[in-house]
Coordinates of C-alpha atoms and ligand atoms in Angstrom, one line a residue:
M1439 CA 34.1 -24.0 11.5
P1440 CA 30.4 -22.8 11.6
F1441 CA 28.2 -24.9 12.5
R1442 CA 26.6 -26.4 9.8
T1443 CA 24.0 -28.9 11.1
I1444 CA 20.0 -28.2 11.4
I1445 CA 19.4 -30.3 14.5
E1446 CA 15.9 -31.8 14.6
P1447 CA 14.0 -31.1 17.9
F1448 CA 12.4 -34.0 17.4
Q1449 CA 13.0 -38.5 17.4
I1450 CA 12.1 -39.5 14.2
H1451 CA 9.5 -42.3 16.1
S1452 CA 7.3 -44.1 13.6
V1453 CA 8.4 -43.9 9.0
Q1454 CA 5.8 -44.9 5.8
A1455 CA 7.5 -46.7 3.5
I1456 CA 7.6 -45.1 0.2
N1457 CA 6.8 -46.6 -3.0
F1458 CA 11.1 -46.2 -5.6
S1459 CA 8.5 -46.1 -8.8
T1460 CA 11.0 -45.9 -12.0
P1461 CA 12.0 -43.5 -14.7
E1462 CA 9.4 -45.2 -16.8
E1463 CA 6.9 -45.8 -14.5
R1464 CA 7.1 -42.2 -14.2
R1465 CA 6.4 -40.6 -17.2
A1466 CA 4.1 -43.7 -18.3
A1467 CA 2.1 -41.5 -14.8
L1468 CA 2.4 -38.4 -16.5
E1469 CA 1.4 -39.2 -19.6
R1470 CA -1.7 -40.6 -18.3
S1471 CA -2.6 -37.9 -15.8
G1472 CA -1.6 -35.3 -18.6
Y1473 CA 1.1 -33.6 -17.1
N1474 CA -1.6 -32.7 -14.0
P1475 CA 0.4 -33.7 -10.2
F1476 CA -3.4 -33.7 -8.6
M1477 CA -4.5 -36.3 -10.8
L1478 CA -0.9 -38.5 -10.6
H1479 CA -1.0 -41.3 -6.9
A1480 CA 0.7 -40.4 -4.2
D1481 CA 1.9 -43.5 -4.8
E1482 CA 3.7 -42.8 -8.4
V1483 CA 5.6 -39.7 -6.8
I1484 CA 9.1 -40.6 -4.4
I1485 CA 9.3 -36.7 -3.5
D1486 CA 5.8 -35.0 -3.2
L1487 CA 5.9 -31.1 -2.7
L1488 CA 2.5 -30.3 -4.4
T1489 CA 0.9 -29.0 -1.2
D1490 CA 1.7 -28.1 2.5
S1491 CA -1.5 -28.5 3.4
G1492 CA -1.6 -31.6 6.5
T1493 CA 0.6 -33.8 4.5
G1494 CA 3.1 -33.3 8.3
A1495 CA 4.0 -36.2 10.8
M1496 CA 1.6 -35.4 13.8
S1497 CA 3.9 -35.9 17.1
A1498 CA 3.7 -38.1 19.5
Q1499 CA 1.5 -36.2 21.9
Q1500 CA -1.0 -35.3 19.2
W1501 CA -1.5 -38.9 18.6
A1502 CA -1.7 -39.7 22.3
R1503 CA -4.6 -37.7 22.4
L1504 CA -6.3 -39.1 19.5
M1505 CA -7.3 -41.9 22.1
N1506 CA -9.0 -39.2 23.9
G1507 CA -11.6 -38.0 21.5
D1508 CA -14.7 -37.5 22.6
E1509 CA -17.0 -38.6 19.9
S1510 CA -20.8 -36.8 21.3
Y1511 CA -22.3 -35.6 18.9
A1512 CA -23.2 -32.9 21.1
G1513 CA -21.3 -31.2 23.3
S1514 CA -17.6 -33.0 23.8
R1515 CA -14.9 -32.6 26.2
S1516 CA -12.8 -32.8 22.5
Y1517 CA -14.6 -30.0 22.0
Y1518 CA -14.4 -28.0 25.0
R1519 CA -10.7 -28.4 24.8
F1520 CA -10.2 -27.2 21.4
R1521 CA -12.5 -23.6 21.5
D1522 CA -10.3 -23.4 25.1
V1523 CA -7.2 -23.6 23.2
V1524 CA -8.6 -21.5 20.5
K1525 CA -9.6 -19.2 22.9
D1526 CA -6.3 -18.4 25.6
L1527 CA -4.2 -18.4 21.8
T1528 CA -7.2 -15.6 20.1
G1529 CA -8.7 -13.9 22.4
F1530 CA -11.8 -14.6 20.3
A1531 CA -15.0 -14.8 22.1
E1532 CA -17.1 -17.4 19.4
V1533 CA -15.2 -20.3 18.1
I1534 CA -16.6 -22.4 15.3
P1535 CA -14.8 -25.9 15.1
T1536 CA -14.6 -26.8 10.5
H1537 CA -13.3 -29.7 8.7
Q1538 CA -11.4 -27.4 6.8
G1539 CA -10.0 -23.2 6.0
R1540 CA -11.8 -23.3 3.3
A1541 CA -15.3 -24.6 5.0
A1542 CA -14.9 -21.7 8.3
E1543 CA -14.6 -19.0 4.5
R1544 CA -17.8 -20.0 3.1
I1545 CA -19.3 -19.8 6.0
L1546 CA -18.2 -16.0 7.4
F1547 CA -18.4 -15.7 3.4
S1548 CA -21.9 -16.5 2.4
T1549 CA -22.9 -14.4 5.9
V1550 CA -21.4 -10.6 5.4
M1551 CA -21.3 -10.7 2.4
S1552 CA -23.4 -9.7 -1.0
P1553 CA -22.9 -9.3 -4.5
G1554 CA -21.1 -6.2 -5.4
D1555 CA -19.6 -6.3 -2.4
V1556 CA -15.5 -5.9 -2.2
V1557 CA -12.8 -7.2 -0.2
P1558 CA -9.2 -6.3 0.1
N1559 CA -6.3 -8.8 0.9
N1560 CA -2.2 -8.5 1.0
T1561 CA -2.8 -11.7 -1.1
H1562 CA -5.8 -13.8 -1.9
F1563 CA -5.9 -17.7 -1.1
D1564 CA -6.8 -19.9 -3.6
T1565 CA -9.9 -21.3 -2.1
T1566 CA -9.8 -17.4 0.0
R1567 CA -11.2 -16.1 -3.7
A1568 CA -13.1 -19.1 -4.8
N1569 CA -15.1 -18.2 -2.4
V1570 CA -15.4 -14.7 -2.0
E1571 CA -15.8 -14.3 -6.1
Y1572 CA -19.0 -17.0 -5.4
T1573 CA -21.0 -14.8 -3.5
G1574 CA -20.6 -12.3 -6.0
A1575 CA -18.4 -10.1 -4.6
Q1576 CA -14.9 -8.6 -5.6
A1577 CA -10.9 -10.1 -4.4
L1578 CA -8.7 -7.5 -4.4
D1579 CA -4.5 -8.3 -3.9
L1580 CA -3.4 -5.2 -2.6
V1581 CA 0.6 -6.6 -0.7
I1582 CA 3.3 -3.8 -1.3
A1583 CA 5.0 -3.4 -4.5
E1584 CA 8.0 -5.3 -3.4
G1585 CA 6.1 -8.4 -3.1
R1586 CA 5.6 -8.7 -6.1
E1587 CA 9.0 -8.9 -7.5
P1588 CA 10.6 -12.0 -6.5
A1589 CA 14.1 -10.9 -6.5
V1590 CA 13.7 -7.7 -4.3
E1591 CA 14.4 -9.0 -0.4
H1592 CA 12.2 -7.0 2.3
P1593 CA 12.4 -8.7 5.7
F1594 CA 7.8 -7.9 5.3
K1595 CA 7.3 -8.6 2.0
G1596 CA 3.3 -9.7 2.5
N1597 CA 3.1 -6.2 3.9
I1598 CA -0.7 -4.9 2.3
D1599 CA -0.8 -1.8 1.2
I1600 CA -2.1 0.5 3.1
P1601 CA -2.4 4.0 0.9
A1602 CA -3.6 1.2 -1.5
L1603 CA -6.1 0.2 0.7
E1604 CA -7.3 3.2 1.5
R1605 CA -8.1 3.2 -2.2
A1606 CA -9.7 0.6 -1.7
L1607 CA -12.1 1.8 1.2
D1608 CA -12.8 5.3 0.1
D1609 CA -13.6 4.0 -3.7
A1610 CA -15.6 1.4 -2.4
G1611 CA -17.3 3.2 0.0
T1612 CA -17.4 1.6 3.1
D1613 CA -21.2 0.2 3.1
R1614 CA -19.1 -2.6 0.2
V1615 CA -16.3 -3.5 3.0
P1616 CA -17.4 -6.3 4.4
F1617 CA -14.2 -6.7 5.7
V1618 CA -10.5 -6.4 5.2
M1619 CA -8.3 -9.2 5.3
V1620 CA -4.4 -10.3 5.8
T1621 CA -3.4 -13.2 5.0
V1622 CA -0.7 -14.5 7.5
T1623 CA 2.3 -15.1 6.2
N1624 CA 1.3 -14.6 2.4
N1625 CA 0.9 -17.9 1.2
S1626 CA -0.1 -17.2 -2.7
G1627 CA 2.5 -14.4 -2.2
G1628 CA 5.8 -16.9 -1.7
G1629 CA 4.5 -17.6 2.0
Q1630 CA 5.9 -14.0 3.0
P1631 CA 5.8 -12.4 6.4
V1632 CA 3.1 -9.5 7.5
S1633 CA 4.9 -7.2 10.4
M1634 CA 3.2 -6.5 13.3
A1635 CA 3.1 -2.9 12.3
N1636 CA 2.4 -3.0 9.5
L1637 CA -1.2 -5.4 11.0
R1638 CA -1.7 -2.2 13.6
A1639 CA -1.6 0.1 11.0
V1640 CA -4.6 -2.1 8.9
R1641 CA -6.0 -2.4 12.8
E1642 CA -6.0 1.7 12.7
V1643 CA -6.9 2.4 9.0
C1644 CA -9.9 -0.4 9.5
D1645 CA -11.6 1.4 12.7
R1646 CA -11.4 4.7 11.1
Y1647 CA -13.1 3.8 8.1
D1648 CA -15.1 1.4 11.0
V1649 CA -14.7 -1.6 8.8
P1650 CA -14.4 -5.7 10.3
F1651 CA -10.1 -6.9 10.0
Y1652 CA -9.6 -10.5 10.2
L1653 CA -6.6 -12.6 9.7
D1654 CA -6.6 -15.6 7.1
A1655 CA -4.3 -16.9 9.8
C1656 CA -2.9 -20.4 8.4
R1657 CA 0.4 -19.9 9.1
F1658 CA -0.1 -17.8 12.6
A1659 CA 2.9 -19.3 14.7
E1660 CA 5.7 -19.0 11.2
N1661 CA 4.3 -15.3 11.2
A1662 CA 5.1 -14.8 14.3
W1663 CA 8.6 -16.5 14.2
F1664 CA 9.5 -13.8 11.4
I1665 CA 8.7 -10.7 13.8
K1666 CA 10.4 -12.3 16.4
Q1667 CA 13.7 -12.8 13.9
R1668 CA 13.0 -9.7 11.8
E1669 CA 11.4 -6.7 13.7
D1670 CA 12.6 -4.2 16.3
G1671 CA 11.1 -4.7 19.6
F1672 CA 10.5 -8.2 19.6
A1673 CA 13.6 -10.4 19.9
D1674 CA 13.1 -10.9 23.2
R1675 CA 9.5 -12.1 23.1
T1676 CA 8.0 -15.6 22.0
P1677 CA 6.1 -16.6 19.0
R1678 CA 3.2 -17.3 21.4
E1679 CA 2.7 -13.5 22.8
I1680 CA 3.8 -12.4 19.1
A1681 CA 1.1 -14.6 17.8
K1682 CA -1.8 -13.6 20.8
E1683 CA -1.1 -9.7 20.2
M1684 CA -0.5 -10.5 16.7
F1685 CA -5.2 -12.0 16.7
S1686 CA -5.6 -9.1 19.4
L1687 CA -5.1 -6.6 16.8
A1688 CA -8.2 -8.5 14.4
D1689 CA -11.6 -9.0 14.9
G1690 CA -11.6 -12.7 13.7
C1691 CA -10.0 -15.0 11.9
T1692 CA -10.4 -18.3 9.8
F1693 CA -8.1 -20.8 10.4
S1694 CA -7.4 -24.1 8.4
A1695 CA -5.2 -27.0 11.1
K1696 CA -3.7 -28.1 7.6
K1697 CA -0.7 -25.7 8.4
D1698 CA -0.2 -24.2 12.1
G1699 CA -2.3 -27.1 13.5
L1700 CA -0.6 -29.3 12.5
A1701 CA -3.5 -32.1 11.4
N1702 CA -3.8 -33.3 8.9
I1703 CA -7.5 -32.1 8.6
G1704 CA -9.4 -29.3 10.4
G1705 CA -10.2 -25.8 10.6
F1706 CA -12.0 -22.7 12.0
L1707 CA -13.4 -19.5 12.4
A1708 CA -12.7 -17.5 15.0
L1709 CA -14.5 -14.1 15.9
N1710 CA -16.3 -12.1 19.1
D1711 CA -19.4 -10.4 17.1
S1712 CA -21.9 -12.9 18.7
E1713 CA -23.9 -11.8 17.1
V1714 CA -22.5 -13.0 12.9
A1715 CA -21.1 -16.0 14.8
A1716 CA -25.0 -17.2 15.2
R1717 CA -25.7 -16.8 12.1
C1718 CA -22.1 -18.7 11.4
R1719 CA -23.4 -21.7 13.2
N1720 CA -27.1 -22.1 11.5
L1721 CA -25.5 -23.1 8.3
L1722 CA -22.0 -24.7 10.2
I1723 CA -25.8 -26.5 10.9
L1724 CA -26.9 -27.0 7.5
T1725 CA -23.7 -28.0 6.0
E1726 CA -20.8 -29.2 8.6
G1727 CA -22.5 -30.4 11.5
F1728 CA -24.0 -29.4 14.8
P1729 CA -22.2 -26.5 16.3
T1730 CA -19.4 -28.4 18.4
Y1731 CA -18.1 -30.7 15.7
G1732 CA -18.2 -28.8 12.7
G1733 CA -17.4 -31.5 10.4
L1734 CA -14.8 -33.0 13.1
A1735 CA -14.6 -36.5 14.9
G1736 CA -13.0 -35.8 18.4
R1737 CA -10.0 -37.2 17.7
D1738 CA -9.7 -34.3 15.4
L1739 CA -10.2 -31.8 17.4
E1740 CA -8.2 -33.3 20.4
A1741 CA -5.1 -32.9 17.5
I1742 CA -5.3 -29.9 16.2
A1743 CA -5.8 -28.6 19.8
Q1744 CA -2.1 -30.0 20.9
G1745 CA -1.2 -28.9 17.7
L1746 CA -1.7 -25.2 18.1
D1747 CA 0.3 -25.5 21.1
E1748 CA 2.9 -27.4 20.1
V1749 CA 3.9 -24.9 16.6
L1750 CA 4.8 -22.4 18.9
D1751 CA 8.4 -24.0 20.6
E1752 CA 10.7 -22.2 19.7
H1753 CA 12.9 -25.2 18.6
Y1754 CA 10.1 -25.7 16.8
L1755 CA 10.5 -22.8 14.4
Q1756 CA 13.5 -21.8 14.3
Y1757 CA 14.2 -25.5 13.4
R1758 CA 11.2 -25.1 10.3
V1759 CA 12.9 -21.9 9.1
N1760 CA 15.5 -22.2 8.9
S1761 CA 15.7 -25.3 7.4
V1762 CA 14.4 -23.5 4.5
W1763 CA 16.7 -20.9 4.6
Y1764 CA 19.1 -24.4 4.2
L1765 CA 17.9 -25.7 1.2
A1766 CA 17.3 -22.0 -0.9
H1767 CA 21.3 -21.3 0.2
N1768 CA 22.7 -24.6 0.1
W1769 CA 23.6 -24.1 -3.5
E1770 CA 26.1 -21.4 -2.2
V1771 CA 27.7 -21.8 1.0
D1772 CA 29.7 -19.3 1.5
R1773 CA 26.3 -16.9 2.1
Y1774 CA 25.1 -20.0 4.6
E1775 CA 23.9 -17.7 7.5
P1776 CA 24.2 -21.2 10.7
V1777 CA 21.5 -21.4 13.0
K1778 CA 21.4 -18.6 15.8
S1779 CA 20.7 -19.6 19.2
Ligands
PLP157 C1 -3.5 -19.2 3.2 C2 -4.2 -19.8 2.7 N1 -5.6 -20.4 3.8 C3 -7.0 -20.5 3.2 C4 -6.2 -21.9 3.2 C5 -7.6 -23.3 2.6 O1 -7.3 -24.0 3.7 P1 -7.9 -25.8 3.3 O2 -7.2 -26.5 2.2 O3 -7.5 -26.0 4.4 O4 -9.7 -25.7 2.8 C6 -4.6 -22.6 2.6 C7 -4.7 -23.7 2.5 O5 -3.3 -24.1 1.7 C8 -4.0 -21.3 3.1 O6 -2.5 -21.7 2.3

Protein backbone atom coordinates (compact mmCIF):
# COMPACT_ATOMS: atom_id res chain seq x y z
CA MET A 1 0.00 0.00 0.00
CA PRO A 2 1.70 3.25 -1.05
CA PHE A 3 2.29 5.89 1.59
CA ARG A 4 -0.41 8.46 0.84
CA THR A 5 0.02 10.85 3.75
CA ILE A 6 2.41 13.77 3.94
CA ILE A 7 3.61 14.10 7.50
CA GLU A 8 4.11 17.76 8.39
CA PRO A 9 7.69 18.16 9.61
CA PHE A 10 6.59 20.40 12.51
CA GLN A 11 4.25 20.47 15.47
CA ILE A 12 1.46 23.04 15.39
CA HIS A 13 2.28 25.20 18.37
CA SER A 14 -0.48 27.77 18.33
CA VAL A 15 -3.56 28.38 16.23
CA GLN A 16 -5.58 31.44 15.27
CA ALA A 17 -9.37 31.11 15.00
CA ILE A 18 -11.09 31.96 11.73
CA ASN A 19 -14.53 33.49 11.47
CA PHE A 20 -17.18 31.26 9.89
CA SER A 21 -19.34 33.50 7.73
CA THR A 22 -22.63 32.25 6.28
CA PRO A 23 -23.21 31.92 2.51
CA GLU A 24 -25.59 34.92 2.69
CA GLU A 25 -22.95 37.03 4.45
CA ARG A 26 -20.38 36.02 1.86
CA ARG A 27 -22.72 36.87 -1.02
CA ALA A 28 -23.38 40.30 0.52
CA ALA A 29 -19.65 40.85 1.09
CA LEU A 30 -18.85 39.95 -2.53
CA GLU A 31 -21.49 42.34 -3.85
CA ARG A 32 -20.31 45.12 -1.56
CA SER A 33 -16.69 44.60 -2.69
CA GLY A 34 -17.64 44.70 -6.37
CA TYR A 35 -16.37 41.07 -6.63
CA ASN A 36 -12.85 42.33 -5.92
CA PRO A 37 -11.23 40.04 -3.31
CA PHE A 38 -8.77 42.81 -2.39
CA MET A 39 -11.72 44.82 -1.05
CA LEU A 40 -13.03 42.12 1.31
CA HIS A 41 -12.42 42.13 5.04
CA ALA A 42 -10.26 39.11 5.91
CA ASP A 43 -12.89 38.01 8.46
CA GLU A 44 -15.35 37.52 5.60
CA VAL A 45 -13.13 34.84 4.04
CA ILE A 46 -12.87 31.23 5.25
CA ILE A 47 -10.22 29.84 2.85
CA ASP A 48 -7.96 32.73 1.85
CA LEU A 49 -6.18 32.04 -1.45
CA LEU A 50 -5.49 35.69 -2.31
CA THR A 51 -1.71 35.37 -1.93
CA ASP A 52 1.17 33.37 -0.49
CA SER A 53 2.92 36.59 0.47
CA GLY A 54 3.65 37.14 4.15
CA THR A 55 0.72 35.01 5.25
CA GLY A 56 2.56 31.98 6.64
CA ALA A 57 3.07 31.02 10.27
CA MET A 58 6.50 31.80 11.71
CA SER A 59 8.45 29.10 13.51
CA ALA A 60 9.03 28.97 17.27
CA GLN A 61 12.67 29.98 16.68
CA GLN A 62 11.58 32.99 14.63
CA TRP A 63 9.23 34.13 17.41
CA ALA A 64 12.04 33.60 19.90
CA ARG A 65 14.41 35.74 17.81
CA LEU A 66 11.86 38.59 17.87
CA MET A 67 12.63 39.03 21.54
CA ASN A 68 16.28 39.57 20.59
CA GLY A 69 15.44 42.43 18.23
CA ASP A 70 17.79 45.35 18.73
CA GLU A 71 15.85 48.51 17.88
CA SER A 72 18.85 50.87 17.88
CA TYR A 73 18.44 53.43 15.11
CA ALA A 74 21.93 52.92 13.69
CA GLY A 75 24.20 49.89 13.77
CA SER A 76 21.72 47.53 15.39
CA ARG A 77 23.09 44.07 16.20
CA SER A 78 20.01 42.60 14.48
CA TYR A 79 21.17 44.22 11.23
CA TYR A 80 24.61 42.65 11.50
CA ARG A 81 23.12 39.23 12.13
CA PHE A 82 20.77 39.70 9.15
CA ARG A 83 23.63 40.99 6.95
CA ASP A 84 25.87 38.05 7.83
CA VAL A 85 23.13 35.48 7.09
CA VAL A 86 22.38 37.12 3.72
CA LYS A 87 26.08 37.42 2.84
CA ASP A 88 26.78 33.83 3.75
CA LEU A 89 23.84 32.57 1.67
CA THR A 90 24.15 34.82 -1.38
CA GLY A 91 27.84 35.68 -1.39
CA PHE A 92 26.95 39.30 -2.30
CA ALA A 93 29.15 41.95 -0.68
CA GLU A 94 26.52 44.65 -0.11
CA VAL A 95 23.29 43.98 1.77
CA ILE A 96 20.54 46.61 1.94
CA PRO A 97 17.40 45.82 3.96
CA THR A 98 14.05 47.08 2.65
CA HIS A 99 10.49 46.88 3.94
CA GLN A 100 9.38 44.63 1.01
CA GLY A 101 10.64 43.26 -2.29
CA ARG A 102 9.08 46.10 -4.28
CA ALA A 103 11.08 48.66 -2.29
CA ALA A 104 14.29 46.84 -3.26
CA GLU A 105 13.08 46.94 -6.88
CA ARG A 106 12.22 50.64 -6.80
CA ILE A 107 15.55 51.58 -5.24
CA LEU A 108 17.66 49.51 -7.63
CA PHE A 109 15.67 50.41 -10.74
CA SER A 110 15.56 54.17 -10.02
CA THR A 111 19.33 54.04 -9.51
CA VAL A 112 20.39 52.18 -12.66
CA MET A 113 17.54 52.59 -15.20
CA SER A 114 16.71 55.40 -17.63
CA PRO A 115 13.75 56.06 -19.93
CA GLY A 116 14.07 53.96 -23.09
CA ASP A 117 16.04 51.16 -21.38
CA VAL A 118 15.03 47.53 -21.89
CA VAL A 119 14.95 44.90 -19.12
CA PRO A 120 14.73 41.22 -20.10
CA ASN A 121 13.33 38.76 -17.53
CA ASN A 122 11.78 35.29 -17.75
CA THR A 123 8.51 36.88 -16.52
CA HIS A 124 8.32 40.14 -14.59
CA PHE A 125 6.28 39.92 -11.43
CA ASP A 126 3.60 42.65 -11.46
CA THR A 127 5.44 44.98 -9.03
CA THR A 128 8.68 44.38 -10.93
CA ARG A 129 7.10 45.29 -14.26
CA ALA A 130 5.42 48.34 -12.68
CA ASN A 131 8.72 49.54 -11.19
CA VAL A 132 10.54 49.05 -14.51
CA GLU A 133 7.84 50.91 -16.43
CA TYR A 134 7.70 53.69 -13.82
CA THR A 135 11.29 54.60 -14.76
CA GLY A 136 10.26 54.83 -18.45
CA ALA A 137 12.01 51.55 -19.32
CA GLN A 138 10.49 48.54 -21.13
CA ALA A 139 9.93 45.21 -19.35
CA LEU A 140 10.45 42.23 -21.73
CA ASP A 141 9.13 38.76 -20.78
CA LEU A 142 11.22 36.06 -22.47
CA VAL A 143 10.19 32.78 -20.84
CA ILE A 144 10.60 29.65 -23.02
CA ALA A 145 7.63 28.68 -25.20
CA GLU A 146 6.74 25.71 -22.92
CA GLY A 147 6.33 28.18 -20.05
CA ARG A 148 3.43 29.82 -21.85
CA GLU A 149 1.48 26.56 -22.26
CA PRO A 150 -0.18 25.45 -18.99
CA ALA A 151 -0.85 21.91 -20.27
CA VAL A 152 2.70 21.22 -21.48
CA GLU A 153 4.98 19.21 -19.16
CA HIS A 154 8.58 20.43 -18.84
CA PRO A 155 10.82 20.21 -15.75
CA PHE A 156 11.88 23.87 -15.90
CA LYS A 157 9.07 25.92 -17.40
CA GLY A 158 10.52 29.06 -15.81
CA ASN A 159 13.65 29.01 -18.01
CA ILE A 160 14.42 32.14 -19.99
CA ASP A 161 14.67 31.68 -23.77
CA ILE A 162 18.41 32.13 -24.37
CA PRO A 163 18.30 32.85 -28.15
CA ALA A 164 15.47 35.37 -27.49
CA LEU A 165 17.62 36.98 -24.79
CA GLU A 166 20.54 37.32 -27.22
CA ARG A 167 18.22 38.84 -29.83
CA ALA A 168 16.88 41.32 -27.25
CA LEU A 169 20.43 42.36 -26.32
CA ASP A 170 21.38 42.73 -30.01
CA ASP A 171 18.22 44.74 -30.78
CA ALA A 172 18.37 47.07 -27.77
CA GLY A 173 22.16 47.49 -27.71
CA THR A 174 23.87 46.71 -24.42
CA ASP A 175 24.05 50.35 -23.28
CA ARG A 176 20.22 50.29 -23.16
CA VAL A 177 20.08 47.17 -20.96
CA PRO A 178 20.90 48.00 -17.31
CA PHE A 179 20.71 44.31 -16.37
CA VAL A 180 19.12 40.98 -17.20
CA MET A 181 16.82 39.60 -14.49
CA VAL A 182 15.65 36.04 -13.84
CA THR A 183 12.82 35.33 -11.39
CA VAL A 184 13.24 32.16 -9.32
CA THR A 185 10.80 30.56 -9.22
CA ASN A 186 8.90 32.28 -12.00
CA ASN A 187 5.94 33.46 -9.94
CA SER A 188 3.90 35.14 -12.68
CA GLY A 189 4.43 32.07 -14.86
CA GLY A 190 2.82 29.67 -12.38
CA GLY A 191 5.77 29.51 -9.94
CA GLN A 192 7.71 27.35 -12.38
CA PRO A 193 11.40 26.66 -11.63
CA VAL A 194 14.53 27.69 -13.54
CA SER A 195 17.33 25.15 -14.09
CA MET A 196 20.94 25.68 -13.08
CA ALA A 197 21.90 25.09 -16.73
CA ASN A 198 19.66 27.99 -17.73
CA LEU A 199 21.13 30.28 -15.02
CA ARG A 200 24.65 29.32 -16.19
CA ALA A 201 23.67 30.13 -19.77
CA VAL A 202 22.33 33.55 -18.70
CA ARG A 203 25.63 34.21 -16.88
CA GLU A 204 27.55 33.31 -20.03
CA VAL A 205 25.39 35.63 -22.19
CA CYS A 206 25.70 38.49 -19.66
CA ASP A 207 29.49 38.08 -19.59
CA ARG A 208 29.63 38.08 -23.39
CA TYR A 209 27.50 41.24 -23.64
CA ASP A 210 29.00 42.81 -20.49
CA VAL A 211 25.61 43.30 -18.81
CA PRO A 212 24.92 42.64 -15.10
CA PHE A 213 22.69 39.74 -14.08
CA TYR A 214 20.21 40.03 -11.18
CA LEU A 215 17.95 37.42 -9.63
CA ASP A 216 14.47 38.17 -8.34
CA ALA A 217 15.06 35.58 -5.64
CA CYS A 218 11.71 35.46 -3.78
CA ARG A 219 11.45 31.66 -4.06
CA PHE A 220 15.14 30.76 -4.19
CA ALA A 221 14.77 27.81 -1.79
CA GLU A 222 11.90 26.21 -3.68
CA ASN A 223 13.84 26.68 -6.93
CA ALA A 224 16.87 24.97 -5.33
CA TRP A 225 14.61 22.07 -4.30
CA PHE A 226 13.30 21.62 -7.85
CA ILE A 227 16.88 21.63 -9.18
CA LYS A 228 17.77 18.92 -6.66
CA GLN A 229 14.76 16.83 -7.72
CA ARG A 230 14.84 17.36 -11.46
CA GLU A 231 18.28 18.31 -12.77
CA ASP A 232 21.06 15.80 -13.42
CA GLY A 233 23.99 16.07 -11.05
CA PHE A 234 22.20 17.74 -8.13
CA ALA A 235 20.47 14.85 -6.34
CA ASP A 236 23.27 14.58 -3.76
CA ARG A 237 23.69 18.30 -3.16
CA THR A 238 21.91 20.08 -0.30
CA PRO A 239 19.36 22.83 -1.06
CA ARG A 240 21.77 25.29 0.62
CA GLU A 241 24.65 24.30 -1.70
CA ILE A 242 22.38 24.57 -4.72
CA ALA A 243 21.00 27.96 -3.60
CA LYS A 244 24.54 29.24 -3.07
CA GLU A 245 25.49 28.17 -6.58
CA MET A 246 22.40 29.91 -8.00
CA PHE A 247 23.37 33.17 -6.27
CA SER A 248 27.04 32.80 -7.25
CA LEU A 249 26.02 33.06 -10.92
CA ALA A 250 24.43 36.52 -10.43
CA ASP A 251 25.73 40.00 -9.65
CA GLY A 252 22.93 40.80 -7.23
CA CYS A 253 19.33 40.13 -6.27
CA THR A 254 16.12 41.69 -5.08
CA PHE A 255 14.25 39.71 -2.47
CA SER A 256 10.85 39.73 -0.82
CA ALA A 257 11.26 38.09 2.60
CA LYS A 258 7.49 37.46 2.63
CA LYS A 259 8.06 34.28 0.62
CA ASP A 260 11.23 32.25 1.23
CA GLY A 261 12.26 34.50 4.13
CA LEU A 262 9.30 32.87 5.93
CA ALA A 263 8.56 36.27 7.47
CA ASN A 264 5.42 38.40 7.48
CA ILE A 265 7.20 41.50 6.19
CA GLY A 266 10.59 42.51 4.80
CA GLY A 267 12.97 42.28 1.89
CA PHE A 268 16.42 43.21 0.72
CA LEU A 269 18.63 44.24 -2.15
CA ALA A 270 22.02 42.51 -2.25
CA LEU A 271 24.73 43.13 -4.83
CA ASN A 272 28.45 43.18 -5.52
CA ASP A 273 28.79 46.61 -7.13
CA SER A 274 29.75 48.94 -4.26
CA GLU A 275 29.27 52.10 -6.34
CA VAL A 276 25.65 51.16 -7.24
CA ALA A 277 25.10 50.08 -3.62
CA ALA A 278 26.23 53.51 -2.35
CA ARG A 279 23.74 55.26 -4.65
CA CYS A 280 20.98 52.85 -3.60
CA ARG A 281 21.71 53.55 0.08
CA ASN A 282 21.29 57.30 -0.51
CA LEU A 283 17.83 56.66 -1.93
CA LEU A 284 17.08 54.22 0.88
CA ILE A 285 17.77 56.91 3.47
CA LEU A 286 15.42 59.26 1.64
CA THR A 287 12.42 56.92 1.58
CA GLU A 288 12.92 53.75 3.67
CA GLY A 289 15.24 54.46 6.57
CA PHE A 290 18.83 54.28 7.71
CA PRO A 291 20.85 51.55 5.88
CA THR A 292 20.98 49.31 8.95
CA TYR A 293 17.21 48.95 9.18
CA GLY A 294 15.77 50.04 5.79
CA GLY A 295 12.18 50.46 7.02
CA LEU A 296 12.16 47.32 9.16
CA ALA A 297 12.17 46.89 12.92
CA GLY A 298 15.19 45.10 14.42
CA ARG A 299 12.87 42.21 15.33
CA ASP A 300 11.83 41.84 11.65
CA LEU A 301 15.50 41.54 10.67
CA GLU A 302 15.88 38.78 13.27
CA ALA A 303 12.82 36.88 11.98
CA ILE A 304 14.09 37.06 8.38
CA ALA A 305 17.62 35.95 9.30
CA GLN A 306 16.16 32.92 11.08
CA GLY A 307 13.67 32.21 8.26
CA LEU A 308 16.40 32.26 5.60
CA ASP A 309 18.12 29.50 7.50
CA GLU A 310 15.06 27.36 8.21
CA VAL A 311 13.61 27.56 4.69
CA LEU A 312 16.47 25.40 3.40
CA ASP A 313 15.50 22.46 5.62
CA GLU A 314 14.99 19.49 3.28
CA HIS A 315 12.03 18.07 5.20
CA TYR A 316 10.28 21.41 5.04
CA LEU A 317 10.89 21.85 1.29
CA GLN A 318 9.84 18.28 0.57
CA TYR A 319 6.65 18.77 2.58
CA ARG A 320 5.88 22.07 0.85
CA VAL A 321 6.35 20.90 -2.73
CA ASN A 322 4.70 17.53 -2.16
CA SER A 323 1.67 19.16 -0.52
CA VAL A 324 1.07 21.04 -3.78
CA TRP A 325 1.67 17.86 -5.76
CA TYR A 326 -0.89 16.09 -3.57
CA LEU A 327 -3.44 18.88 -4.03
CA ALA A 328 -2.97 18.76 -7.82
CA HIS A 329 -3.20 14.97 -8.11
CA ASN A 330 -5.57 13.96 -5.35
CA TRP A 331 -8.50 14.01 -7.75
CA GLU A 332 -6.81 11.16 -9.58
CA VAL A 333 -5.54 8.85 -6.84
CA ASP A 334 -3.92 6.40 -9.25
CA ARG A 335 -1.54 9.09 -10.47
CA TYR A 336 -0.44 9.99 -6.95
CA GLU A 337 3.29 9.46 -6.51
CA PRO A 338 4.33 8.68 -2.98
CA VAL A 339 6.62 11.14 -1.26
CA LYS A 340 10.27 10.41 -2.04
CA SER A 341 12.45 10.04 1.01
C1 LIG B 1 8.53 37.15 -7.85
C2 LIG B 1 8.18 38.32 -6.98
N1 LIG B 1 8.89 39.47 -7.08
C3 LIG B 1 8.61 40.53 -6.31
C4 LIG B 1 7.56 40.52 -5.42
C5 LIG B 1 7.26 41.76 -4.60
O1 LIG B 1 7.52 41.54 -3.26
P1 LIG B 1 6.73 42.35 -2.11
O2 LIG B 1 5.31 41.89 -2.15
O3 LIG B 1 7.44 41.98 -0.85
O4 LIG B 1 6.88 43.79 -2.43
C6 LIG B 1 6.79 39.36 -5.29
C7 LIG B 1 5.64 39.31 -4.36
O5 LIG B 1 4.78 38.45 -4.43
C8 LIG B 1 7.11 38.23 -6.08
O6 LIG B 1 6.43 37.08 -5.99
